[in-house]
PDB file of C-alpha atoms (C1' of nucleotides) in Angstrom:
ATOM      1  CA  MET A  21       0.000   0.000   0.000  1.00 45.00           C
ATOM      2  CA  ALA A  22       1.219   3.495  -0.762  1.00 43.00           C
ATOM      3  CA  THR A  23       1.706   5.831   2.146  1.00 46.00           C
ATOM      4  CA  PRO A  24      -1.798   7.210   2.638  1.00 47.00           C
ATOM      5  CA  GLY A  25      -0.714  10.610   3.858  1.00 47.00           C
ATOM      6  CA  THR A  26       0.892  11.550   0.562  1.00 58.00           C
ATOM      7  CA  ASP A  27      -2.234  10.944  -1.504  1.00 64.00           C
ATOM      8  CA  THR A  28      -3.795  14.357  -1.855  1.00 66.00           C
ATOM      9  CA  GLY A  29      -5.314  14.128  -5.316  1.00 73.00           C
ATOM     10  CA  ILE A  30      -8.658  15.566  -6.237  1.00 78.00           C
ATOM     11  CA  VAL A  31     -11.815  13.683  -5.424  1.00 84.00           C
ATOM     12  CA  TYR A  32     -14.943  14.665  -7.319  1.00 83.00           C
ATOM     13  CA  ARG A  33     -17.582  13.943  -4.729  1.00 81.00           C
ATOM     14  CA  ALA A  34     -21.159  13.841  -5.930  1.00 74.00           C
ATOM     15  CA  ASP A  35     -21.931  17.061  -4.054  1.00 76.00           C
ATOM     16  CA  CYS A  36     -19.009  18.933  -5.605  1.00 81.00           C
ATOM     17  CA  PRO A  37     -20.542  22.223  -6.795  1.00 82.00           C
ATOM     18  CA  SER A  38     -18.802  22.202 -10.149  1.00 84.00           C
ATOM     19  CA  ARG A  39     -20.280  18.889 -11.246  1.00 82.00           C
ATOM     20  CA  PRO A  40     -23.835  20.005 -11.989  1.00 84.00           C
ATOM     21  CA  ILE A  41     -22.418  23.073 -13.701  1.00 86.00           C
ATOM     22  CA  LEU A  42     -20.211  21.060 -15.994  1.00 84.00           C
ATOM     23  CA  ASP A  43     -23.272  18.969 -16.768  1.00 80.00           C
ATOM     24  CA  GLN A  44     -25.041  22.097 -17.891  1.00 85.00           C
ATOM     25  CA  ILE A  45     -22.437  24.011 -19.847  1.00 84.00           C
ATOM     26  CA  ALA A  46     -19.706  21.613 -20.952  1.00 79.00           C
ATOM     27  CA  ASP A  47     -21.402  20.311 -24.040  1.00 81.00           C
ATOM     28  CA  LYS A  48     -20.677  20.881 -27.668  1.00 81.00           C
ATOM     29  CA  TRP A  49     -23.590  23.075 -28.655  1.00 89.00           C
ATOM     30  CA  SER A  50     -23.431  25.301 -25.591  1.00 91.00           C
ATOM     31  CA  MET A  51     -19.817  26.060 -26.274  1.00 88.00           C
ATOM     32  CA  MET A  52     -20.429  26.762 -29.931  1.00 89.00           C
ATOM     33  CA  ILE A  53     -23.400  28.996 -29.214  1.00 93.00           C
ATOM     34  CA  MET A  54     -21.403  31.070 -26.801  1.00 93.00           C
ATOM     35  CA  ALA A  55     -18.538  31.322 -29.240  1.00 90.00           C
ATOM     36  CA  VAL A  56     -20.924  32.593 -31.864  1.00 93.00           C
ATOM     37  CA  LEU A  57     -22.479  35.205 -29.597  1.00 94.00           C
ATOM     38  CA  ASP A  58     -19.708  37.728 -29.950  1.00 93.00           C
ATOM     39  CA  ARG A  59     -22.589  40.141 -30.278  1.00 95.00           C
ATOM     40  CA  PRO A  60     -26.380  39.917 -29.992  1.00 96.00           C
ATOM     41  CA  ARG A  61     -27.739  37.605 -32.631  1.00 96.00           C
ATOM     42  CA  ARG A  62     -31.127  36.393 -33.688  1.00 96.00           C
ATOM     43  CA  PHE A  63     -32.317  32.824 -33.569  1.00 97.00           C
ATOM     44  CA  ASN A  64     -31.877  31.990 -37.219  1.00 96.00           C
ATOM     45  CA  ASP A  65     -28.607  33.855 -37.367  1.00 95.00           C
ATOM     46  CA  ILE A  66     -27.254  31.558 -34.664  1.00 95.00           C
ATOM     47  CA  LYS A  67     -28.785  28.557 -36.361  1.00 95.00           C
ATOM     48  CA  ARG A  68     -27.083  29.342 -39.640  1.00 93.00           C
ATOM     49  CA  ARG A  69     -23.719  29.611 -37.914  1.00 92.00           C
ATOM     50  CA  LEU A  70     -23.976  26.223 -36.232  1.00 93.00           C
ATOM     51  CA  GLU A  71     -24.160  23.976 -39.217  1.00 90.00           C
ATOM     52  CA  GLY A  72     -26.005  20.792 -38.374  1.00 91.00           C
ATOM     53  CA  VAL A  73     -27.938  21.903 -35.325  1.00 94.00           C
ATOM     54  CA  THR A  74     -31.673  21.310 -35.468  1.00 96.00           C
ATOM     55  CA  GLN A  75     -34.209  23.907 -34.433  1.00 97.00           C
ATOM     56  CA  ARG A  76     -35.347  21.754 -31.556  1.00 96.00           C
ATOM     57  CA  VAL A  77     -31.899  21.203 -30.082  1.00 96.00           C
ATOM     58  CA  LEU A  78     -30.934  24.829 -30.565  1.00 97.00           C
ATOM     59  CA  THR A  79     -34.069  25.964 -28.758  1.00 97.00           C
ATOM     60  CA  GLN A  80     -33.445  23.579 -25.895  1.00 96.00           C
ATOM     61  CA  THR A  81     -29.826  24.600 -25.547  1.00 96.00           C
ATOM     62  CA  LEU A  82     -30.671  28.306 -25.649  1.00 97.00           C
ATOM     63  CA  ARG A  83     -33.283  27.767 -22.938  1.00 97.00           C
ATOM     64  CA  ARG A  84     -30.817  26.013 -20.721  1.00 95.00           C
ATOM     65  CA  LEU A  85     -28.186  28.694 -21.230  1.00 96.00           C
ATOM     66  CA  GLU A  86     -30.793  31.303 -20.419  1.00 97.00           C
ATOM     67  CA  ARG A  87     -31.821  29.447 -17.282  1.00 95.00           C
ATOM     68  CA  ASN A  88     -28.214  29.285 -16.166  1.00 95.00           C
ATOM     69  CA  GLY A  89     -27.806  33.006 -16.653  1.00 96.00           C
ATOM     70  CA  MET A  90     -25.386  32.722 -19.555  1.00 96.00           C
ATOM     71  CA  ILE A  91     -27.515  34.445 -22.152  1.00 97.00           C
ATOM     72  CA  GLU A  92     -30.404  36.856 -22.310  1.00 97.00           C
ATOM     73  CA  ARG A  93     -33.456  36.520 -24.557  1.00 97.00           C
ATOM     74  CA  ARG A  94     -35.069  39.667 -25.886  1.00 97.00           C
ATOM     75  CA  VAL A  95     -38.169  39.799 -28.041  1.00 96.00           C
ATOM     76  CA  LEU A  96     -37.906  42.542 -30.636  1.00 95.00           C
ATOM     77  CA  PRO A  97     -41.031  44.609 -31.343  1.00 93.00           C
ATOM     78  CA  THR A  98     -40.817  43.966 -35.058  1.00 91.00           C
ATOM     79  CA  SER A  99     -43.161  42.359 -37.529  1.00 87.00           C
ATOM     80  CA  PRO A 100     -42.818  39.504 -37.840  1.00 89.00           C
ATOM     81  CA  VAL A 101     -41.438  39.059 -34.368  1.00 91.00           C
ATOM     82  CA  GLY A 102     -37.715  38.720 -33.879  1.00 95.00           C
ATOM     83  CA  VAL A 103     -35.867  37.312 -30.928  1.00 97.00           C
ATOM     84  CA  GLU A 104     -32.380  38.382 -30.040  1.00 98.00           C
ATOM     85  CA  TYR A 105     -29.978  36.472 -27.862  1.00 98.00           C
ATOM     86  CA  SER A 106     -26.979  38.033 -26.182  1.00 98.00           C
ATOM     87  CA  LEU A 107     -24.417  37.065 -23.600  1.00 97.00           C
ATOM     88  CA  THR A 108     -24.888  38.262 -20.058  1.00 98.00           C
ATOM     89  CA  SER A 109     -21.822  39.421 -18.163  1.00 97.00           C
ATOM     90  CA  LEU A 110     -21.754  35.980 -16.568  1.00 97.00           C
ATOM     91  CA  GLY A 111     -21.804  34.356 -19.978  1.00 96.00           C
ATOM     92  CA  GLU A 112     -19.212  36.823 -21.185  1.00 96.00           C
ATOM     93  CA  SER A 113     -16.890  35.732 -18.404  1.00 96.00           C
ATOM     94  CA  LEU A 114     -17.184  32.152 -19.589  1.00 93.00           C
ATOM     95  CA  ARG A 115     -16.050  32.969 -23.091  1.00 90.00           C
ATOM     96  CA  GLU A 116     -12.456  33.231 -21.987  1.00 89.00           C
ATOM     97  CA  PRO A 117     -12.101  29.692 -20.576  1.00 90.00           C
ATOM     98  CA  PHE A 118     -14.069  28.400 -23.538  1.00 88.00           C
ATOM     99  CA  GLY A 119     -11.779  30.305 -25.836  1.00 87.00           C
ATOM    100  CA  HIS A 120      -8.730  28.639 -24.326  1.00 89.00           C
ATOM    101  CA  LEU A 121     -10.341  25.276 -24.900  1.00 89.00           C
ATOM    102  CA  TYR A 122     -11.232  26.155 -28.454  1.00 85.00           C
ATOM    103  CA  ASP A 123      -7.712  27.354 -29.176  1.00 89.00           C
ATOM    104  CA  TRP A 124      -6.392  24.116 -27.749  1.00 92.00           C
ATOM    105  CA  THR A 125      -8.580  22.026 -30.039  1.00 91.00           C
ATOM    106  CA  THR A 126      -7.495  23.855 -33.161  1.00 90.00           C
ATOM    107  CA  ALA A 127      -3.854  23.708 -32.108  1.00 94.00           C
ATOM    108  CA  HIS A 128      -3.915  19.952 -31.472  1.00 95.00           C
ATOM    109  CA  ALA A 129      -6.417  18.725 -34.043  1.00 93.00           C
ATOM    110  CA  ASP A 130      -3.779  17.087 -36.237  1.00 94.00           C
ATOM    111  CA  GLU A 131      -2.002  15.422 -33.344  1.00 96.00           C
ATOM    112  CA  ILE A 132      -5.248  13.957 -32.051  1.00 95.00           C
ATOM    113  CA  GLN A 133      -6.183  12.616 -35.434  1.00 94.00           C
ATOM    114  CA  LYS A 134      -2.837  10.857 -35.690  1.00 95.00           C
ATOM    115  CA  CYS A 135      -3.352   9.312 -32.253  1.00 96.00           C
ATOM    116  CA  GLN A 136      -6.740   8.019 -33.333  1.00 94.00           C
ATOM    117  CA  GLN A 137      -5.349   6.505 -36.510  1.00 95.00           C
ATOM    118  CA  GLY A 138      -2.558   4.808 -34.597  1.00 95.00           C
ATOM    119  CA  TYR A 139      -4.987   3.429 -32.039  1.00 94.00           C
ATOM    120  CA  ASP A 140      -7.362   2.121 -34.680  1.00 92.00           C
ATOM    121  CA  GLU A 141      -4.577   0.421 -36.635  1.00 91.00           C
ATOM    122  CA  ARG A 142      -3.218  -1.258 -33.531  1.00 86.00           C
ATOM    123  CA  SER A 143      -6.589  -2.722 -32.596  1.00 81.00           C
TER     124      SER A 143
ATOM    125  CA  MET B  15     -30.768  44.777 -42.489  1.00 46.00           C
ATOM    126  CA  ALA B  16     -27.390  45.279 -40.866  1.00 43.00           C
ATOM    127  CA  THR B  17     -24.515  46.227 -43.077  1.00 45.00           C
ATOM    128  CA  PRO B  18     -23.323  42.858 -44.349  1.00 47.00           C
ATOM    129  CA  GLY B  19     -19.682  43.776 -44.592  1.00 46.00           C
ATOM    130  CA  THR B  20     -19.316  44.246 -40.854  1.00 57.00           C
ATOM    131  CA  ASP B  21     -20.574  40.798 -39.970  1.00 62.00           C
ATOM    132  CA  THR B  22     -17.409  38.846 -39.281  1.00 64.00           C
ATOM    133  CA  GLY B  23     -18.593  36.530 -36.529  1.00 70.00           C
ATOM    134  CA  ILE B  24     -17.554  32.931 -36.190  1.00 76.00           C
ATOM    135  CA  VAL B  25     -19.311  30.273 -38.199  1.00 81.00           C
ATOM    136  CA  TYR B  26     -18.961  26.711 -37.014  1.00 82.00           C
ATOM    137  CA  ARG B  27     -19.097  24.829 -40.266  1.00 79.00           C
ATOM    138  CA  ALA B  28     -19.624  21.107 -40.091  1.00 72.00           C
ATOM    139  CA  ASP B  29     -16.077  20.497 -41.263  1.00 75.00           C
ATOM    140  CA  CYS B  30     -14.545  22.762 -38.623  1.00 81.00           C
ATOM    141  CA  PRO B  31     -11.721  20.669 -37.123  1.00 82.00           C
ATOM    142  CA  SER B  32     -12.529  21.560 -33.535  1.00 84.00           C
ATOM    143  CA  ARG B  33     -16.068  20.174 -33.650  1.00 82.00           C
ATOM    144  CA  PRO B  34     -15.304  16.451 -33.596  1.00 85.00           C
ATOM    145  CA  ILE B  35     -12.706  17.135 -30.919  1.00 87.00           C
ATOM    146  CA  LEU B  36     -15.154  18.930 -28.684  1.00 84.00           C
ATOM    147  CA  ASP B  37     -17.480  15.995 -29.210  1.00 81.00           C
ATOM    148  CA  GLN B  38     -14.811  13.701 -27.871  1.00 86.00           C
ATOM    149  CA  ILE B  39     -13.375  15.583 -24.925  1.00 86.00           C
ATOM    150  CA  ALA B  40     -15.846  18.190 -23.777  1.00 81.00           C
ATOM    151  CA  ASP B  41     -17.950  15.957 -21.594  1.00 82.00           C
ATOM    152  CA  LYS B  42     -18.271  15.762 -17.871  1.00 83.00           C
ATOM    153  CA  TRP B  43     -16.528  12.480 -17.181  1.00 90.00           C
ATOM    154  CA  SER B  44     -13.600  13.152 -19.489  1.00 92.00           C
ATOM    155  CA  MET B  45     -12.912  16.403 -17.750  1.00 89.00           C
ATOM    156  CA  MET B  46     -13.178  14.884 -14.313  1.00 90.00           C
ATOM    157  CA  ILE B  47     -10.950  11.966 -15.213  1.00 94.00           C
ATOM    158  CA  MET B  48      -8.260  14.281 -16.491  1.00 93.00           C
ATOM    159  CA  ALA B  49      -8.530  16.445 -13.413  1.00 91.00           C
ATOM    160  CA  VAL B  50      -8.046  13.401 -11.230  1.00 93.00           C
ATOM    161  CA  LEU B  51      -4.990  12.174 -13.148  1.00 95.00           C
ATOM    162  CA  ASP B  52      -2.550  14.547 -11.514  1.00 93.00           C
ATOM    163  CA  ARG B  53      -0.385  11.438 -11.357  1.00 95.00           C
ATOM    164  CA  PRO B  54      -0.665   7.865 -12.658  1.00 97.00           C
ATOM    165  CA  ARG B  55      -3.624   6.140 -11.075  1.00 97.00           C
ATOM    166  CA  ARG B  56      -5.184   2.734 -11.226  1.00 97.00           C
ATOM    167  CA  PHE B  57      -8.643   1.957 -12.477  1.00 97.00           C
ATOM    168  CA  ASN B  58     -10.349   1.595  -9.131  1.00 96.00           C
ATOM    169  CA  ASP B  59      -8.482   4.560  -7.739  1.00 95.00           C
ATOM    170  CA  ILE B  60      -9.968   6.719 -10.473  1.00 96.00           C
ATOM    171  CA  LYS B  61     -13.354   5.124  -9.983  1.00 96.00           C
ATOM    172  CA  ARG B  62     -13.370   5.917  -6.281  1.00 94.00           C
ATOM    173  CA  ARG B  63     -12.548   9.558  -6.980  1.00 93.00           C
ATOM    174  CA  LEU B  64     -15.413  10.029  -9.430  1.00 93.00           C
ATOM    175  CA  GLU B  65     -18.360   9.377  -7.204  1.00 90.00           C
ATOM    176  CA  GLY B  66     -21.280   8.087  -9.209  1.00 92.00           C
ATOM    177  CA  VAL B  67     -19.496   6.849 -12.306  1.00 95.00           C
ATOM    178  CA  THR B  68     -20.223   3.264 -13.267  1.00 96.00           C
ATOM    179  CA  GLN B  69     -17.567   0.790 -14.248  1.00 97.00           C
ATOM    180  CA  ARG B  70     -18.992   0.591 -17.724  1.00 97.00           C
ATOM    181  CA  VAL B  71     -18.975   4.317 -18.400  1.00 97.00           C
ATOM    182  CA  LEU B  72     -15.564   4.767 -16.835  1.00 97.00           C
ATOM    183  CA  THR B  73     -14.116   2.055 -19.056  1.00 97.00           C
ATOM    184  CA  GLN B  74     -15.682   3.545 -22.147  1.00 97.00           C
ATOM    185  CA  THR B  75     -14.488   7.032 -21.329  1.00 96.00           C
ATOM    186  CA  LEU B  76     -10.957   5.845 -20.563  1.00 97.00           C
ATOM    187  CA  ARG B  77     -10.864   3.999 -23.881  1.00 97.00           C
ATOM    188  CA  ARG B  78     -11.937   7.076 -25.765  1.00 96.00           C
ATOM    189  CA  LEU B  79      -9.384   9.252 -23.994  1.00 96.00           C
ATOM    190  CA  GLU B  80      -6.737   6.664 -24.796  1.00 97.00           C
ATOM    191  CA  ARG B  81      -7.777   6.592 -28.433  1.00 96.00           C
ATOM    192  CA  ASN B  82      -7.524  10.356 -28.610  1.00 96.00           C
ATOM    193  CA  GLY B  83      -4.043  10.275 -27.162  1.00 97.00           C
ATOM    194  CA  MET B  84      -4.974  11.979 -23.898  1.00 97.00           C
ATOM    195  CA  ILE B  85      -4.027   9.135 -21.589  1.00 98.00           C
ATOM    196  CA  GLU B  86      -1.836   6.077 -21.604  1.00 98.00           C
ATOM    197  CA  ARG B  87      -2.805   2.622 -20.362  1.00 98.00           C
ATOM    198  CA  ARG B  88      -0.164   0.456 -18.766  1.00 97.00           C
ATOM    199  CA  VAL B  89      -0.677  -3.074 -17.499  1.00 96.00           C
ATOM    200  CA  LEU B  90       1.313  -3.686 -14.351  1.00 96.00           C
ATOM    201  CA  PRO B  91       3.025  -7.084 -13.974  1.00 93.00           C
ATOM    202  CA  THR B  92       1.472  -7.716 -10.581  1.00 92.00           C
ATOM    203  CA  SER B  93      -0.816 -10.399  -9.257  1.00 87.00           C
ATOM    204  CA  PRO B  94      -3.629  -9.850  -9.563  1.00 90.00           C
ATOM    205  CA  VAL B  95      -3.113  -7.651 -12.578  1.00 92.00           C
ATOM    206  CA  GLY B  96      -3.208  -3.908 -12.173  1.00 95.00           C
ATOM    207  CA  VAL B  97      -3.730  -1.269 -14.805  1.00 98.00           C
ATOM    208  CA  GLU B  98      -2.371   2.199 -14.486  1.00 98.00           C
ATOM    209  CA  TYR B  99      -3.607   5.234 -16.390  1.00 98.00           C
ATOM    210  CA  SER B 100      -1.570   8.369 -16.830  1.00 98.00           C
ATOM    211  CA  LEU B 101      -1.753  11.550 -18.848  1.00 97.00           C
ATOM    212  CA  THR B 102       0.274  11.802 -22.010  1.00 98.00           C
ATOM    213  CA  SER B 103       1.988  15.087 -22.739  1.00 97.00           C
ATOM    214  CA  LEU B 104      -0.919  15.878 -25.033  1.00 97.00           C
ATOM    215  CA  GLY B 105      -3.360  15.194 -22.213  1.00 97.00           C
ATOM    216  CA  GLU B 106      -1.184  17.173 -19.853  1.00 96.00           C
ATOM    217  CA  SER B 107      -1.461  20.168 -22.143  1.00 96.00           C
ATOM    218  CA  LEU B 108      -5.234  19.958 -21.940  1.00 94.00           C
ATOM    219  CA  ARG B 109      -5.283  20.158 -18.166  1.00 90.00           C
ATOM    220  CA  GLU B 110      -4.619  23.867 -18.261  1.00 90.00           C
ATOM    221  CA  PRO B 111      -7.683  24.890 -20.307  1.00 91.00           C
ATOM    222  CA  PHE B 112      -9.748  22.413 -18.317  1.00 88.00           C
ATOM    223  CA  GLY B 113      -8.386  23.915 -15.135  1.00 87.00           C
ATOM    224  CA  HIS B 114      -9.523  27.355 -16.185  1.00 89.00           C
ATOM    225  CA  LEU B 115     -12.963  25.998 -16.843  1.00 89.00           C
ATOM    226  CA  TYR B 116     -13.046  24.229 -13.508  1.00 86.00           C
ATOM    227  CA  ASP B 117     -11.943  27.346 -11.672  1.00 90.00           C
ATOM    228  CA  TRP B 118     -14.662  29.269 -13.445  1.00 92.00           C
ATOM    229  CA  THR B 119     -17.338  26.822 -12.335  1.00 91.00           C
ATOM    230  CA  THR B 120     -16.319  26.966  -8.701  1.00 90.00           C
ATOM    231  CA  ALA B 121     -16.070  30.747  -8.816  1.00 94.00           C
ATOM    232  CA  HIS B 122     -19.544  31.189 -10.304  1.00 95.00           C
ATOM    233  CA  ALA B 123     -21.459  28.277  -8.797  1.00 93.00           C
ATOM    234  CA  ASP B 124     -23.507  30.482  -6.468  1.00 94.00           C
ATOM    235  CA  GLU B 125     -24.322  33.035  -9.126  1.00 96.00           C
ATOM    236  CA  ILE B 126     -25.521  30.336 -11.518  1.00 95.00           C
ATOM    237  CA  GLN B 127     -27.704  28.764  -8.881  1.00 94.00           C
ATOM    238  CA  LYS B 128     -29.365  32.109  -8.229  1.00 95.00           C
ATOM    239  CA  CYS B 129     -30.014  32.567 -11.939  1.00 96.00           C
ATOM    240  CA  GLN B 130     -31.625  29.152 -12.093  1.00 94.00           C
ATOM    241  CA  GLN B 131     -33.844  29.898  -9.118  1.00 94.00           C
ATOM    242  CA  GLY B 132     -34.927  33.197 -10.605  1.00 95.00           C
ATOM    243  CA  TYR B 133     -35.707  31.593 -13.941  1.00 94.00           C
ATOM    244  CA  ASP B 134     -37.693  28.787 -12.354  1.00 91.00           C
ATOM    245  CA  GLU B 135     -39.733  31.152 -10.227  1.00 90.00           C
ATOM    246  CA  ARG B 136     -40.540  33.367 -13.180  1.00 86.00           C
ATOM    247  CA  SER B 137     -41.844  30.474 -15.266  1.00 80.00           C
TER     248      SER B 137
ATOM    249  C1'  DC C   3     -39.562  34.503 -37.673  1.00 57.22           C
ATOM    250  C1'  DG C   4     -39.237  31.741 -33.886  1.00 57.22           C
ATOM    251  C1'  DG C   5     -40.898  28.764 -31.959  1.00 57.22           C
ATOM    252  C1'  DT C   6     -44.101  24.293 -29.863  1.00 57.22           C
ATOM    253  C1'  DA C   7     -46.074  19.450 -30.308  1.00 57.22           C
ATOM    254  C1'  DT C   8     -45.695  14.929 -31.595  1.00 57.22           C
ATOM    255  C1'  DC C   9     -43.773  10.744 -33.035  1.00 57.22           C
ATOM    256  C1'  DC C  10     -40.241   7.555 -33.496  1.00 57.22           C
ATOM    257  C1'  DA C  11     -35.555   5.417 -33.970  1.00 57.22           C
ATOM    258  C1'  DG C  12     -31.128   5.327 -32.052  1.00 57.22           C
ATOM    259  C1'  DT C  13     -28.280   5.779 -28.267  1.00 57.22           C
ATOM    260  C1'  DC C  14     -26.867   5.790 -23.645  1.00 57.22           C
ATOM    261  C1'  DC C  15     -26.748   4.144 -19.139  1.00 57.22           C
ATOM    262  C1'  DG C  16     -27.345   1.435 -14.933  1.00 57.22           C
ATOM    263  C1'  DA C  17     -27.739  -3.048 -13.160  1.00 57.22           C
ATOM    264  C1'  DT C  18     -26.248  -7.450 -13.188  1.00 57.22           C
ATOM    265  C1'  DA C  19     -23.630 -11.439 -14.140  1.00 57.22           C
ATOM    266  C1'  DC C  20     -19.460 -13.438 -15.489  1.00 57.22           C
ATOM    267  C1'  DT C  21     -14.015 -13.828 -16.491  1.00 57.22           C
ATOM    268  C1'  DG C  22      -8.700 -14.088 -16.666  1.00 57.22           C
TER     269       DG C  22
ATOM    270  C1'  DC D   3      -8.330  -6.065 -10.017  1.00 57.22           C
ATOM    271  C1'  DA D   4     -10.021  -4.711 -14.186  1.00 57.22           C
ATOM    272  C1'  DG D   5     -12.522  -5.574 -17.067  1.00 57.22           C
ATOM    273  C1'  DT D   6     -16.436  -7.812 -20.899  1.00 57.22           C
ATOM    274  C1'  DA D   7     -21.353  -9.262 -22.057  1.00 57.22           C
ATOM    275  C1'  DT D   8     -25.983  -8.571 -22.047  1.00 57.22           C
ATOM    276  C1'  DC D   9     -30.467  -6.610 -21.288  1.00 57.22           C
ATOM    277  C1'  DG D  10     -34.158  -3.292 -20.549  1.00 57.22           C
ATOM    278  C1'  DG D  11     -35.572   1.363 -19.618  1.00 57.22           C
ATOM    279  C1'  DA D  12     -34.622   6.311 -20.014  1.00 57.22           C
ATOM    280  C1'  DC D  13     -33.279   9.787 -22.466  1.00 57.22           C
ATOM    281  C1'  DT D  14     -31.908  12.198 -26.849  1.00 57.22           C
ATOM    282  C1'  DG D  15     -32.184  13.729 -31.223  1.00 57.22           C
ATOM    283  C1'  DG D  16     -34.159  14.046 -35.930  1.00 57.22           C
ATOM    284  C1'  DA D  17     -38.107  14.711 -38.872  1.00 57.22           C
ATOM    285  C1'  DT D  18     -42.323  16.658 -39.502  1.00 57.22           C
ATOM    286  C1'  DA D  19     -46.289  19.401 -38.856  1.00 57.22           C
ATOM    287  C1'  DC D  20     -48.388  23.270 -37.112  1.00 57.22           C
ATOM    288  C1'  DC D  21     -48.908  28.149 -34.721  1.00 57.22           C
ATOM    289  C1'  DG D  22     -48.822  33.301 -33.273  1.00 57.22           C
TER     290       DG D  22
END
DNA sequence: CGGTATCCAGTCCGATACTG
DNA sequence: CAGTATCGGACTGGATACCG
């Protein structure tokens, strides 16, 4: 047995406050939506920028982000009606960590693909 | 209509290289596993630290992380057999962006909870 | 335009049992 | 210890239709 006293690693207990939050925000579409909201944008504008997202999923994700205080939903008094989504200051503050993650993915995309190929050939 | 020339926001095309990567790594368990791997750890050690994860899901997630080159799997010549997981240098480089995200969640946990309460009461 | 409602297929996930 | 195999239910996501 290893000396117990030296083992000080993280333990993610079920009641760890960051766990439910990661559940809510650390998914693909949430991150892409927030990346796209560099300024207020309307529903279909967002939809066009996230190639492949369905209306249903986009609506659901926007609702969840709104509930979590990341974005704000504003109905425009136009005809026909328009709806504009924008980042709150809370959401704005999340763009930076998300940005780091995004930068990391673009920087290491090739390396990851090579790892996958190697793994698949081995197995 | 807004002046088209000024609209330079991000568009996440389907062939954007970061999208499949986010699919693979931006999930709850992956992030928690990598946070826990501050040093090489064995399967059940990891399992104990991620309260609530099932053996099945942990195995699947570890396999995917291994395939993507984030972690390394090493069978220990012990009896009974042991298996040790550790971060690769690629995985190590991801801990920093993940760390930022984690710090953000802990820093804003209260604020998010209040937003959720407000939203739920309004609706 | 920006949704909601409904249906349905595919996927995920937990529980359980078994193995080298 | 560290898995694999299997099964059934829950949840998710896509397609479609319809609405204010």
